[in-house]
CSV table of C-alpha atoms in Angstrom, one decimal:
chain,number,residue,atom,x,y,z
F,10,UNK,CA,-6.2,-49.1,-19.4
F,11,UNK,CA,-7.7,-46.9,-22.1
F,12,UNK,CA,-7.2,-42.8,-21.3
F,13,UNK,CA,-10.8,-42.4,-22.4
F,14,UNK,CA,-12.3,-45.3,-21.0
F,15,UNK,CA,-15.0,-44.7,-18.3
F,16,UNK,CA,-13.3,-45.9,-15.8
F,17,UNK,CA,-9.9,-44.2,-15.9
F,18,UNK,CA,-11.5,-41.0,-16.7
F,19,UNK,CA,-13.6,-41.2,-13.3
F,20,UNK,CA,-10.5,-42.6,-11.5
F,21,UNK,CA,-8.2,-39.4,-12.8
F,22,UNK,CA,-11.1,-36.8,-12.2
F,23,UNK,CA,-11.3,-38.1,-8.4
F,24,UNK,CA,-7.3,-38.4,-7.8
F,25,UNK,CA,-6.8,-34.8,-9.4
F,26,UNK,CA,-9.7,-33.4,-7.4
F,27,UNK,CA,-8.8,-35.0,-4.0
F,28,UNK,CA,-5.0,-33.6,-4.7
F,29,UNK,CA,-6.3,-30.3,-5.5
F,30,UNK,CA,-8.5,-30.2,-3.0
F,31,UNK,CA,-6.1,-31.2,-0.4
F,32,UNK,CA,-3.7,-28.6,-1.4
F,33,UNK,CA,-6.5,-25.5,-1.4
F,34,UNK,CA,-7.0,-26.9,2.1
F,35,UNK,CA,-3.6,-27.0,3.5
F,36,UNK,CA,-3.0,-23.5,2.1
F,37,UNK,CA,-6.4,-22.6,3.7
F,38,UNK,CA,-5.5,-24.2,7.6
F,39,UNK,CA,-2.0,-22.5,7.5
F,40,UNK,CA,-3.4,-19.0,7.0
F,41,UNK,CA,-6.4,-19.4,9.4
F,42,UNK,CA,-4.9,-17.2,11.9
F,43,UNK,CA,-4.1,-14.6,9.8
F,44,UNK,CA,-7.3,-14.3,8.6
F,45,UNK,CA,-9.5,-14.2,11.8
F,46,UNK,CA,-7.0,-11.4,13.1
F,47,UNK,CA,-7.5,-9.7,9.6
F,48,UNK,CA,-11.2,-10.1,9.9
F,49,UNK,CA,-11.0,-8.9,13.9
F,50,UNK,CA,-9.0,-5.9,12.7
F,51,UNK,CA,-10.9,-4.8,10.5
F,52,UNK,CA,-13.9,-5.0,12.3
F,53,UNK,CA,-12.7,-3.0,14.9
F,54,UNK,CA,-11.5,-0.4,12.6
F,55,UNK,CA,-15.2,-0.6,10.9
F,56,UNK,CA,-16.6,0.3,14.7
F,57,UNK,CA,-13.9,3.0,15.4
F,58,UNK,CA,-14.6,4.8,12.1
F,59,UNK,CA,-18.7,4.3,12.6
F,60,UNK,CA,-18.5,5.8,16.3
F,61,UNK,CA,-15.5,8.6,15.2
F,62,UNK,CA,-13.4,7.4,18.0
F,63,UNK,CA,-9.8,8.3,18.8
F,64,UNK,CA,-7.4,5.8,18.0
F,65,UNK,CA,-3.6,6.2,18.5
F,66,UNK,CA,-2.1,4.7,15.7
F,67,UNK,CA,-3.0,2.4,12.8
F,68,UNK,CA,-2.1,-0.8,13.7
F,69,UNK,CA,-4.8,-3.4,14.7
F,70,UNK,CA,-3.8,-3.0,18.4
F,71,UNK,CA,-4.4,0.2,18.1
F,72,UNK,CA,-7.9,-0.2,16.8
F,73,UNK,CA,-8.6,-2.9,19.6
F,74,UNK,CA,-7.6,-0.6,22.2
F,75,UNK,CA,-9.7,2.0,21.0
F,76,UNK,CA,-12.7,0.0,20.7
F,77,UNK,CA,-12.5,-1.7,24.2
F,78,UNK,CA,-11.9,1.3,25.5
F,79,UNK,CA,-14.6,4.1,24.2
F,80,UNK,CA,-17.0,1.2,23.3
F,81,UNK,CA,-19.4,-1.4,24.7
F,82,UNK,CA,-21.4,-4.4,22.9
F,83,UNK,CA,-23.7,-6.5,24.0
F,84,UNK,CA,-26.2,-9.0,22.8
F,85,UNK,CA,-29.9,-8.1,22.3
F,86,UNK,CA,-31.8,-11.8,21.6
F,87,UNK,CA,-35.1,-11.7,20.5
F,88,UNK,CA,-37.4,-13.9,18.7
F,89,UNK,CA,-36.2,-12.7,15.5
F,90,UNK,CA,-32.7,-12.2,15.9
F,91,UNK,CA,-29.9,-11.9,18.3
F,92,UNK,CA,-28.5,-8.0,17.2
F,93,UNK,CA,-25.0,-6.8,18.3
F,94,UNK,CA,-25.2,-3.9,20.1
F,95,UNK,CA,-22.4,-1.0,20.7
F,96,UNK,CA,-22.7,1.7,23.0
F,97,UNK,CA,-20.5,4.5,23.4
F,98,UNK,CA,-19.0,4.9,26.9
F,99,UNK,CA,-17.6,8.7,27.3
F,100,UNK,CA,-17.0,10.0,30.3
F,101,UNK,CA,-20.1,12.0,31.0
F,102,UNK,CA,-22.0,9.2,30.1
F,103,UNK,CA,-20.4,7.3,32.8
F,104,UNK,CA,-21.5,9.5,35.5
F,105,UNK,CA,-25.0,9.6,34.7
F,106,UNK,CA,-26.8,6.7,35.6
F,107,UNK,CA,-29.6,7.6,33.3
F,108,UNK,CA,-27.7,9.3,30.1
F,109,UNK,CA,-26.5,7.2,27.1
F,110,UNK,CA,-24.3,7.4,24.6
F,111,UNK,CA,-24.7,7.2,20.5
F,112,UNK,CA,-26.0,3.2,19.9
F,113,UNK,CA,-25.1,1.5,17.2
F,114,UNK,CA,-26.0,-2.1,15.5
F,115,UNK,CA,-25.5,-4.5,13.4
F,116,UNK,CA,-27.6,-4.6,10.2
F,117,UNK,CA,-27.6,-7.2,7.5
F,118,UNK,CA,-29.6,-8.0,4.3
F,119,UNK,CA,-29.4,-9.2,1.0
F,120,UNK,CA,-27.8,-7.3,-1.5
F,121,UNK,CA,-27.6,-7.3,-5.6
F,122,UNK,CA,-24.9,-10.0,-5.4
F,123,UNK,CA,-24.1,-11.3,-1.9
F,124,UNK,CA,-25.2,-10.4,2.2
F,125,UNK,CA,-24.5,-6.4,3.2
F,126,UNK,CA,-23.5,-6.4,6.8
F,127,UNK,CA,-22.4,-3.0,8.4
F,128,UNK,CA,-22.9,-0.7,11.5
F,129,UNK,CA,-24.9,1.8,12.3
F,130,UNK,CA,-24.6,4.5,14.4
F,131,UNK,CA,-27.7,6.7,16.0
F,132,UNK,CA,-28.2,9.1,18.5
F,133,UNK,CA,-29.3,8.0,22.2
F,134,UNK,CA,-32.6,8.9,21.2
F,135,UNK,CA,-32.6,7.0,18.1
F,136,UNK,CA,-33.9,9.8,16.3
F,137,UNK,CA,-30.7,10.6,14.1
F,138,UNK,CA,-28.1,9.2,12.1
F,139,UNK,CA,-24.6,9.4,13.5
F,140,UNK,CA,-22.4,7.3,10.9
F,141,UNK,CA,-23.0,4.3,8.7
F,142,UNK,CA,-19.9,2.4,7.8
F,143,UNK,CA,-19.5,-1.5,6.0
F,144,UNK,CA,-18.4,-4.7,7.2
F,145,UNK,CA,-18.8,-6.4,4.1
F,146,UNK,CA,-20.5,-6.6,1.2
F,147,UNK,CA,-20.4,-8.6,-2.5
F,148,UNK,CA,-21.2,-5.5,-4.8
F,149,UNK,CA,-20.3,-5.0,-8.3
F,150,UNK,CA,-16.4,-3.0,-7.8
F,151,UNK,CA,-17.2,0.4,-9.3
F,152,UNK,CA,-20.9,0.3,-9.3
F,153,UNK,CA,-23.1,-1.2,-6.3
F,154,UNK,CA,-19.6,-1.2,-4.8
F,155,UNK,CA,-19.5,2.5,-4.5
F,156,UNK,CA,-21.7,2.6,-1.6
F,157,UNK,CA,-18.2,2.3,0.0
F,158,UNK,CA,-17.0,5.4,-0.9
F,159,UNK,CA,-16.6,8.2,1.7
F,160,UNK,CA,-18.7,10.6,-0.3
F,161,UNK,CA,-21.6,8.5,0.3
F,162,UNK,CA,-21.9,7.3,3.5
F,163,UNK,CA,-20.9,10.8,4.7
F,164,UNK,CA,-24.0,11.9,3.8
F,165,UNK,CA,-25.6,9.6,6.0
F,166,UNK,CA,-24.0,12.3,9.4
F,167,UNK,CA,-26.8,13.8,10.9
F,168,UNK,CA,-29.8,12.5,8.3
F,169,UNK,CA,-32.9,12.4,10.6
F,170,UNK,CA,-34.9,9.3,10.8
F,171,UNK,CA,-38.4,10.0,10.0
F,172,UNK,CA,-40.3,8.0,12.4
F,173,UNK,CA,-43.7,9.1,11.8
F,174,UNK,CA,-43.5,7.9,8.3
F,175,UNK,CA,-44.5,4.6,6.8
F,176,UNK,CA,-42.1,1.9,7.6
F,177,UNK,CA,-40.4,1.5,4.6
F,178,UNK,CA,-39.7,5.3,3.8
F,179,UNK,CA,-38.2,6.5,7.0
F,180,UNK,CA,-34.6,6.8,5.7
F,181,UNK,CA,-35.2,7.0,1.8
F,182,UNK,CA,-31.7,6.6,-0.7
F,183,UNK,CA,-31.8,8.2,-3.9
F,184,UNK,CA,-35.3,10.7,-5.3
F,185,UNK,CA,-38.1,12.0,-3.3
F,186,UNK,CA,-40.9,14.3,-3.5
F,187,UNK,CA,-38.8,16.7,-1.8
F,188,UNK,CA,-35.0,16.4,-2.4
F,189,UNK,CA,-34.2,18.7,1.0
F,190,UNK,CA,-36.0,16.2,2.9
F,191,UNK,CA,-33.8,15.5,5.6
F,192,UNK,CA,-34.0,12.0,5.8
F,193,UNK,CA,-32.8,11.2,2.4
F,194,UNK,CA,-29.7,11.3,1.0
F,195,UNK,CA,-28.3,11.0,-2.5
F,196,UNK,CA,-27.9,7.3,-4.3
F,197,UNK,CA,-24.9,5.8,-5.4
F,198,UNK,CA,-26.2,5.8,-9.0
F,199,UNK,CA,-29.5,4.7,-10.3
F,200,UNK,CA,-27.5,2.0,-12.8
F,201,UNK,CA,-27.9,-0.9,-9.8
F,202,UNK,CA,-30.4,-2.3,-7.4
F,203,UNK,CA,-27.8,-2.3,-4.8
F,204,UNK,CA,-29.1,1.8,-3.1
F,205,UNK,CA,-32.3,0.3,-2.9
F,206,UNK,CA,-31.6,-3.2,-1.6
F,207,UNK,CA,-29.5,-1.0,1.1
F,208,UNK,CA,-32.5,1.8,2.1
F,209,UNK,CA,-34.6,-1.7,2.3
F,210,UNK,CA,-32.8,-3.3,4.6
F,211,UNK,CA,-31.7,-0.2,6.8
F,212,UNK,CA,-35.2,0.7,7.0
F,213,UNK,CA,-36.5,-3.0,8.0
F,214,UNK,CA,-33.5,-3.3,10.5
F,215,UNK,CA,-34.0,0.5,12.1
F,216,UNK,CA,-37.8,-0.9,12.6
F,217,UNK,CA,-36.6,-4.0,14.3
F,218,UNK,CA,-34.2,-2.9,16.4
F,219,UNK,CA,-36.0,0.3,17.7
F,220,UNK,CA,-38.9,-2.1,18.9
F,221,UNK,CA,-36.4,-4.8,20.2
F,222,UNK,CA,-34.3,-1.7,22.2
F,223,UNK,CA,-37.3,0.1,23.7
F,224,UNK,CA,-38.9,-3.0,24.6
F,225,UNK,CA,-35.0,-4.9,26.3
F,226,UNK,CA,-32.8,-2.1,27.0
F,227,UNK,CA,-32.2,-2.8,30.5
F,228,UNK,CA,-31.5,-6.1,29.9
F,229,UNK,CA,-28.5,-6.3,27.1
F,230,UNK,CA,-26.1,-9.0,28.2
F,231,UNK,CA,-22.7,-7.8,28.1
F,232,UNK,CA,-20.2,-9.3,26.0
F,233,UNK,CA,-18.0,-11.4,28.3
K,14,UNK,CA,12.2,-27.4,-33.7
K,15,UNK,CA,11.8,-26.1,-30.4
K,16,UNK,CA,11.4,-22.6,-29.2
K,17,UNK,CA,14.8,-21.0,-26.8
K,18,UNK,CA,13.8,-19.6,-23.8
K,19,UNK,CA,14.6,-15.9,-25.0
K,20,UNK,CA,12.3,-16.5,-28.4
K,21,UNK,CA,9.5,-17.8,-25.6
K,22,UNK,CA,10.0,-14.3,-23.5
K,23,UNK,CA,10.2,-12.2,-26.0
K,24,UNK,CA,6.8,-13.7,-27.5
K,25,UNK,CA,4.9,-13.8,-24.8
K,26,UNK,CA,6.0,-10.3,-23.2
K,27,UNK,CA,6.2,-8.2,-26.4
K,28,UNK,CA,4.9,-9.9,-29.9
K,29,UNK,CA,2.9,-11.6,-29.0
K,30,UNK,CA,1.8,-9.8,-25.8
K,31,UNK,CA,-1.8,-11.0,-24.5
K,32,UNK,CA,-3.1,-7.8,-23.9
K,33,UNK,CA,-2.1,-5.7,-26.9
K,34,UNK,CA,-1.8,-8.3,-29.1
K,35,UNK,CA,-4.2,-10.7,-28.6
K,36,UNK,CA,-6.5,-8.4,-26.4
K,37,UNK,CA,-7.4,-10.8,-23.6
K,38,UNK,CA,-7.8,-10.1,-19.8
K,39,UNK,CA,-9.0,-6.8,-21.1
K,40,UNK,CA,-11.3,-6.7,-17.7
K,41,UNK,CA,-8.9,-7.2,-15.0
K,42,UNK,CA,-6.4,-4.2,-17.1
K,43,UNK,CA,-9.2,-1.8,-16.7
K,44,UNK,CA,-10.4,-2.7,-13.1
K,45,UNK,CA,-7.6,-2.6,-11.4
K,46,UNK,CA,-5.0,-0.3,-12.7
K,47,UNK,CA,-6.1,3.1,-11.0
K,48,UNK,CA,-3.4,2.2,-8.4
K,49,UNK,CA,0.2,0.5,-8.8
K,50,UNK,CA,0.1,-1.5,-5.4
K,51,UNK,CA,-3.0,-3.4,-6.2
K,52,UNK,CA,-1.8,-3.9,-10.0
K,53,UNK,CA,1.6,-5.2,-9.0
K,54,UNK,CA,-0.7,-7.7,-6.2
K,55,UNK,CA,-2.6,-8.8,-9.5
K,56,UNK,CA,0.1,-9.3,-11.4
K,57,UNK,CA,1.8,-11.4,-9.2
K,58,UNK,CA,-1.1,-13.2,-8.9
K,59,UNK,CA,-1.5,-13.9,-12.8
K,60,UNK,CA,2.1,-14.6,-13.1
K,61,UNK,CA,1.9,-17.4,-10.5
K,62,UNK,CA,-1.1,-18.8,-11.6
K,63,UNK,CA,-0.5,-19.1,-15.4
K,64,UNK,CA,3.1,-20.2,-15.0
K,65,UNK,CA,1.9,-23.1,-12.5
K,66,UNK,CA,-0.9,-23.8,-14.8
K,67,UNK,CA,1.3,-24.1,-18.0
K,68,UNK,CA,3.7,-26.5,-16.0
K,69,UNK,CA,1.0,-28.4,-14.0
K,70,UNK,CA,-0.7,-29.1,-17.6
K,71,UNK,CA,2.3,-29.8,-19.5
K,72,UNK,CA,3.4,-32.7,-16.5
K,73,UNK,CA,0.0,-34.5,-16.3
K,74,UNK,CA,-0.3,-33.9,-20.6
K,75,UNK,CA,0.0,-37.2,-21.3
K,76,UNK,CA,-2.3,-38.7,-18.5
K,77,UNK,CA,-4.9,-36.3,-19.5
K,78,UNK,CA,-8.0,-38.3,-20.8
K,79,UNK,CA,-9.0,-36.0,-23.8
K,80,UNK,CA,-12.2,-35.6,-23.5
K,81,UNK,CA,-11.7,-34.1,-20.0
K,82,UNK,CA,-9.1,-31.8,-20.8
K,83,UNK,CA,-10.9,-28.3,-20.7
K,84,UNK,CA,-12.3,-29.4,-17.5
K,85,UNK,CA,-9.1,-30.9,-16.1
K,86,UNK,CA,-7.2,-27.5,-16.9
K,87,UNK,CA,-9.6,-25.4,-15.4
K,88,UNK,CA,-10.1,-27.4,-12.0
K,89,UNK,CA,-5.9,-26.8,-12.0
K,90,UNK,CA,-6.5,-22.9,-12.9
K,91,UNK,CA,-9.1,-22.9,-10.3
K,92,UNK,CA,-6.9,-24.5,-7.5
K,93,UNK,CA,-4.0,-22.1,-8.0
K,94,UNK,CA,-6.3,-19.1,-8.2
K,95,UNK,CA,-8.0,-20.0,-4.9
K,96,UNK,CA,-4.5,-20.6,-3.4
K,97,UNK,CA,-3.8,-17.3,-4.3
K,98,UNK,CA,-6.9,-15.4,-3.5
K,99,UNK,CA,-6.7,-17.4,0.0
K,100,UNK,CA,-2.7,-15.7,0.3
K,101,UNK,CA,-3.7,-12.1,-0.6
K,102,UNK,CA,-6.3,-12.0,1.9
K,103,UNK,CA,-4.4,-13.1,4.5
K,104,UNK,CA,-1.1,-10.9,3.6
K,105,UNK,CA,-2.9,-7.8,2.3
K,106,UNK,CA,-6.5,-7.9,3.6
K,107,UNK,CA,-7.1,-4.2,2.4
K,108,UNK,CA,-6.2,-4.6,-1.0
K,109,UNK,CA,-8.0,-7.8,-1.4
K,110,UNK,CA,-11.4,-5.7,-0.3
K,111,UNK,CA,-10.6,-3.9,-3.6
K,112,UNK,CA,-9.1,-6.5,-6.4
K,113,UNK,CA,-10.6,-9.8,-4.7
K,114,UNK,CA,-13.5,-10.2,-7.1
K,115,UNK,CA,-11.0,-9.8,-10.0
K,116,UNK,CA,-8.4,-12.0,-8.1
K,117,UNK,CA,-11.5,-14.9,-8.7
K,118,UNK,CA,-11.9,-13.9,-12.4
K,119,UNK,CA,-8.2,-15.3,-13.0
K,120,UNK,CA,-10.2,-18.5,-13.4
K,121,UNK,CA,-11.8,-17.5,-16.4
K,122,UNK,CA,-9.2,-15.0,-17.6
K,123,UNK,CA,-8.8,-16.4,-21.5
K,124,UNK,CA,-5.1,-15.7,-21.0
K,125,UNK,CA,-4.7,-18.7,-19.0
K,126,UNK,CA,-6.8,-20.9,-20.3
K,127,UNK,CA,-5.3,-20.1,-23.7
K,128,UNK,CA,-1.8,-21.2,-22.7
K,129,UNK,CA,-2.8,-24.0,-20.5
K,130,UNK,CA,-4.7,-25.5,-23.9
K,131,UNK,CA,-2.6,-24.1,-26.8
K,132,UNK,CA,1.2,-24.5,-25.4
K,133,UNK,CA,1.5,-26.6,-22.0
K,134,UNK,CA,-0.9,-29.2,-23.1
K,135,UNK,CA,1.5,-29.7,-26.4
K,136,UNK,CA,4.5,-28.8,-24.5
K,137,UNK,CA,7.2,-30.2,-22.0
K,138,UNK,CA,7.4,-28.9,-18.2
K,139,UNK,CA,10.3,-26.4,-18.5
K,140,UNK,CA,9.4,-24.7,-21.9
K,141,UNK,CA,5.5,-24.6,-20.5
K,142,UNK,CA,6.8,-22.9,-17.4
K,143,UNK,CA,8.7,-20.6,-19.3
K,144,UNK,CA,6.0,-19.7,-21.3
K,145,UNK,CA,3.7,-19.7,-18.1
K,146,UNK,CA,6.0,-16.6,-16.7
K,147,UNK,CA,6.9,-14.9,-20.1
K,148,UNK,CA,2.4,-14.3,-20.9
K,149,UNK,CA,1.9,-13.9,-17.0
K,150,UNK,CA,4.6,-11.0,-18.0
K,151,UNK,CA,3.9,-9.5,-20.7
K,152,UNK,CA,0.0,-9.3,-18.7
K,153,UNK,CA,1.9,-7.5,-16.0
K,154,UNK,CA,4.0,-5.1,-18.4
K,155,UNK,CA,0.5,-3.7,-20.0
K,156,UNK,CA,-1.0,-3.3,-16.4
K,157,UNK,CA,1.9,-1.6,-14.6
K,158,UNK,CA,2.5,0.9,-17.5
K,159,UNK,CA,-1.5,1.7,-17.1
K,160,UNK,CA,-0.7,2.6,-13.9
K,161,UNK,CA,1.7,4.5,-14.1
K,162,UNK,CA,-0.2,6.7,-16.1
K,163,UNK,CA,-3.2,6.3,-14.1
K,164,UNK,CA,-2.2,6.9,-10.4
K,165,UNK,CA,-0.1,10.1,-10.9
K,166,UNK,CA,-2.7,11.8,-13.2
K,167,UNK,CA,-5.6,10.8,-10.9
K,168,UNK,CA,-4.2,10.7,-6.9
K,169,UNK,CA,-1.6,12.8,-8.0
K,170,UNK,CA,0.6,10.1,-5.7
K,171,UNK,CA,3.0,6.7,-7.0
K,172,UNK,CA,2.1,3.6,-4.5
K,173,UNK,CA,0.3,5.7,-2.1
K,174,UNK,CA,3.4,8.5,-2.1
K,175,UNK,CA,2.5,11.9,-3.1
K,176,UNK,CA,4.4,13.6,-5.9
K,177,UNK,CA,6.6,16.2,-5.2
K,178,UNK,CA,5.1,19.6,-3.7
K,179,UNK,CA,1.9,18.2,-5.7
K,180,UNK,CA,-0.8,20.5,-3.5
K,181,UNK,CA,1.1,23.4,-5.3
K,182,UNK,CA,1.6,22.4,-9.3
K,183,UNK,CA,-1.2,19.7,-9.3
K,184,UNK,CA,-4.7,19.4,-10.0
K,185,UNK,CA,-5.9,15.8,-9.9
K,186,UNK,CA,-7.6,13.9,-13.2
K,187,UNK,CA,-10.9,12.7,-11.4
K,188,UNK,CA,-11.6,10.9,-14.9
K,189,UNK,CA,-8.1,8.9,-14.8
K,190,UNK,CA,-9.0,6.8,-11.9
K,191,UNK,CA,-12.5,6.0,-13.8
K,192,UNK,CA,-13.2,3.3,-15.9
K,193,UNK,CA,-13.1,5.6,-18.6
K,194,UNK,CA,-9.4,6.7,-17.9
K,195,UNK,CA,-8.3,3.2,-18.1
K,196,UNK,CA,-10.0,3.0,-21.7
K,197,UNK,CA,-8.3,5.8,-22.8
K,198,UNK,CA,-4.9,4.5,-21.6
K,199,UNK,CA,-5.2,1.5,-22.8
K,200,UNK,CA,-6.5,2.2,-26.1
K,201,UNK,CA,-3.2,4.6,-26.7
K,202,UNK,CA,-0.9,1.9,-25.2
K,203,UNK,CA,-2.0,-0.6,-27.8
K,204,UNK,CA,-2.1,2.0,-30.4
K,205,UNK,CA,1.8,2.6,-30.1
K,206,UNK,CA,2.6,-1.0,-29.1
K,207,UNK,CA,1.0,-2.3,-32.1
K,208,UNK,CA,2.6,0.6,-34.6
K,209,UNK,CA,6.0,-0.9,-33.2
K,210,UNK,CA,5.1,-4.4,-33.8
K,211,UNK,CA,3.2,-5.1,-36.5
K,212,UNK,CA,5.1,-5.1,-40.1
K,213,UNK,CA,2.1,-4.1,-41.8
K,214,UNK,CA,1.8,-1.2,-40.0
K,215,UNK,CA,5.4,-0.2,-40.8
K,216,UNK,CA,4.5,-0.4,-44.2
């Protein structure tokens, strides 16, 4: 047969692509396990860090422990969406039937390039910012990818949420009318959309989740 | 007449060196040289992918319909670099977090490409290999000497290890472990590689 006929050109193409495609496979199913342990230990370091718990040592039982110790999640369904939610569980807390501690959640939305997912943490009242730390996110490396760096979601401690405001300028990330304002905190840089794809979705999801937790908190299901 | 192994190294890490020479994967050498431990993850990952490229292409060469070829040589690059990609994140998750969009631009990194088309698809298995390892090399060479420049003027610290009493004689180079800092670097790197290879500028 010909090399550039037709039919042995679709006949290599499908023989090259089903080898290939086998072997990306194969490599894929024998490091399955490593990568969901990876993934789990990295979201339980993401929770540690976002709740500022202490953890004795760096090693992903370490970060488990910590995490099932000093932390609860639960499910929150609603007709929208089913959010993750962690509570702290400190001692004090636990004596008071009433008392909570800091809550955190999932939020998620589209960024520049790919889906942001990452955790909040707020007071019990919901009124302040605790910690803000990333699960993942598809950001340009050294631009929209920044929004990983320590310097900015540090500013994030203790940033009030402005209820009373419109919806979409309770938390605002980069300029305002007044740069004191304590619910705003400093952009990334203004050379991406990726700050304000981020103050979007935070504000959307701090909306969302206020109304689904005032409405349901008594009736989180707790993560078997 | 065919080309020795040691004319094929010395080509591919030092005359005719990709980076300096030819200036290709110009991206990756600036993006992820601001610390040694995710360059020498990169380079590895070049290395393996260019030098199972070149002899993947060279064995299949002659099976190769023609007018396929490009995109024949790229589903192999593509393979390998997915392979790759798959093994960093599973060995070094956190370095992956920081290199892994790069480790996906190995697919369209002009070094390997280049070879697959210009050498392995001319070539038989062994010297392809060779020549695979020897660019995939000299790649890694540019990079690691970046970095050492990089990571000791801008962490003050050599794969994550602090220099010597460096909190008492050192004051870190914020711009070093910019994108600008890797310019700089590279730009005298190729400077004095190319004054030592090139005749003309001898003369």
């Amino acid at each position: 047969m010909k090399k550039d006929s037709l039919p042995y050109v679709l006949g290599f193409m499908l023989a090259i692509s089903a080898f290939f495609g086998t072997g990306v496979s194969l490599v894929h199913h024998s490091t399955k396990d490593m990568l969901a342990r990876n993934e789990q230990m990295h979201r339980n370091r993401t929770i540690a860090h976002a709740f500022d718990l202490p953890v004795a040592g760096r090693d992903a039982d370490a970060f488990a422990a910590a995490v099932e110790e000093h932390v609860r999640e639960s499910r929150l369904p609603t007709d929208q969406r089913n959010w993750t939610v962690f509570e702290r569980t400190t001692e004090a807390v636990e004596t008071s039937e009433t008392d909570r501690g800091d809550i955190g959640f999932i939020f998620q939305g589209q960024g520049v390039w790919d889906l942001i997912r990452g955790v909040i943490v707020l007071s019990p009242d919901l009124e302040t910012v605790r910690n803000l730390r990333f699960l993942e996110h598809g950001e340009t490396p050294g631009l929209g990818g920044r929004i990983e760096e320590d310097w900015f979601l540090e500013q994030f401690q203790g940033v009030r949420i402005a209820w009373d405001r419109p919806r979409d300028s309770r938390l605002i990330i980069g300029t305002a009318l007044d740069p004191d304002a304590a619910n705003r905190v400093d952009a990334i840089t203004g050379a991406t959309g990726t700050s304000q794809a981020l103050m979007e979705m935070l504000n959307r999801d701090l909306h969302n989740f206020r109304q689904a937790f005032q409405d349901n908190q008594h009736t989180l299901e707790t993560e078997s | 007449m065919a080309e020795t192994s040691k004319s094929i190294f010395e080509k591919g890490i030092w005359a005719e060196n990709p980076v300096y020479r030819q200036v290709l994967g110009i991206c990756s050498a600036l993006a992820v040289t601001n610390m040694l431990t995710n360059t020498l993850l990169m380079c590895a990952g070049v290395i393996f992918t260019t030098a199972m490229s070149n002899l993947t292409v060279s064995i299949l060469r002659n099976y190769i319909p023609t007018r396929i070829r490009m995109m024949v040589q790229v589903l192999i690059i593509a393979s390998f670099v997915m392979m790759v990609d798959i093994m960093i994140r599973a060995t070094a998750p956190d370095i992956h977090r920081f290199i892994g969009p790069y480790v996906g631009l190995i697919i369209t990194n002009c070094i390997i490409m280049g070879r697959a088309e210009a050498f392995a698809s001319q070539n038989r298995p062994w010297p392809s290999l060779l020549d695979g390892l020897a660019t995939g090399l000299g790649y890694s060479f540019v990079l690691i000497a970046i970095a050492l420049v990089r990571e000791p003027l801008g962490f003050g610290t050599i794969l994550g290890y602090s220099l010597p009493a460096k909190d008492l004689w050192w004051q870190s180079w914020t711009i070093m472990i910019m994108p600008p800092g890797a310019f700089f670097t590279l730009g005298l790197l190729t400077w004095w590689a190319r004054a030592k290879t090139d005749p003309s500028v001898k003369e």
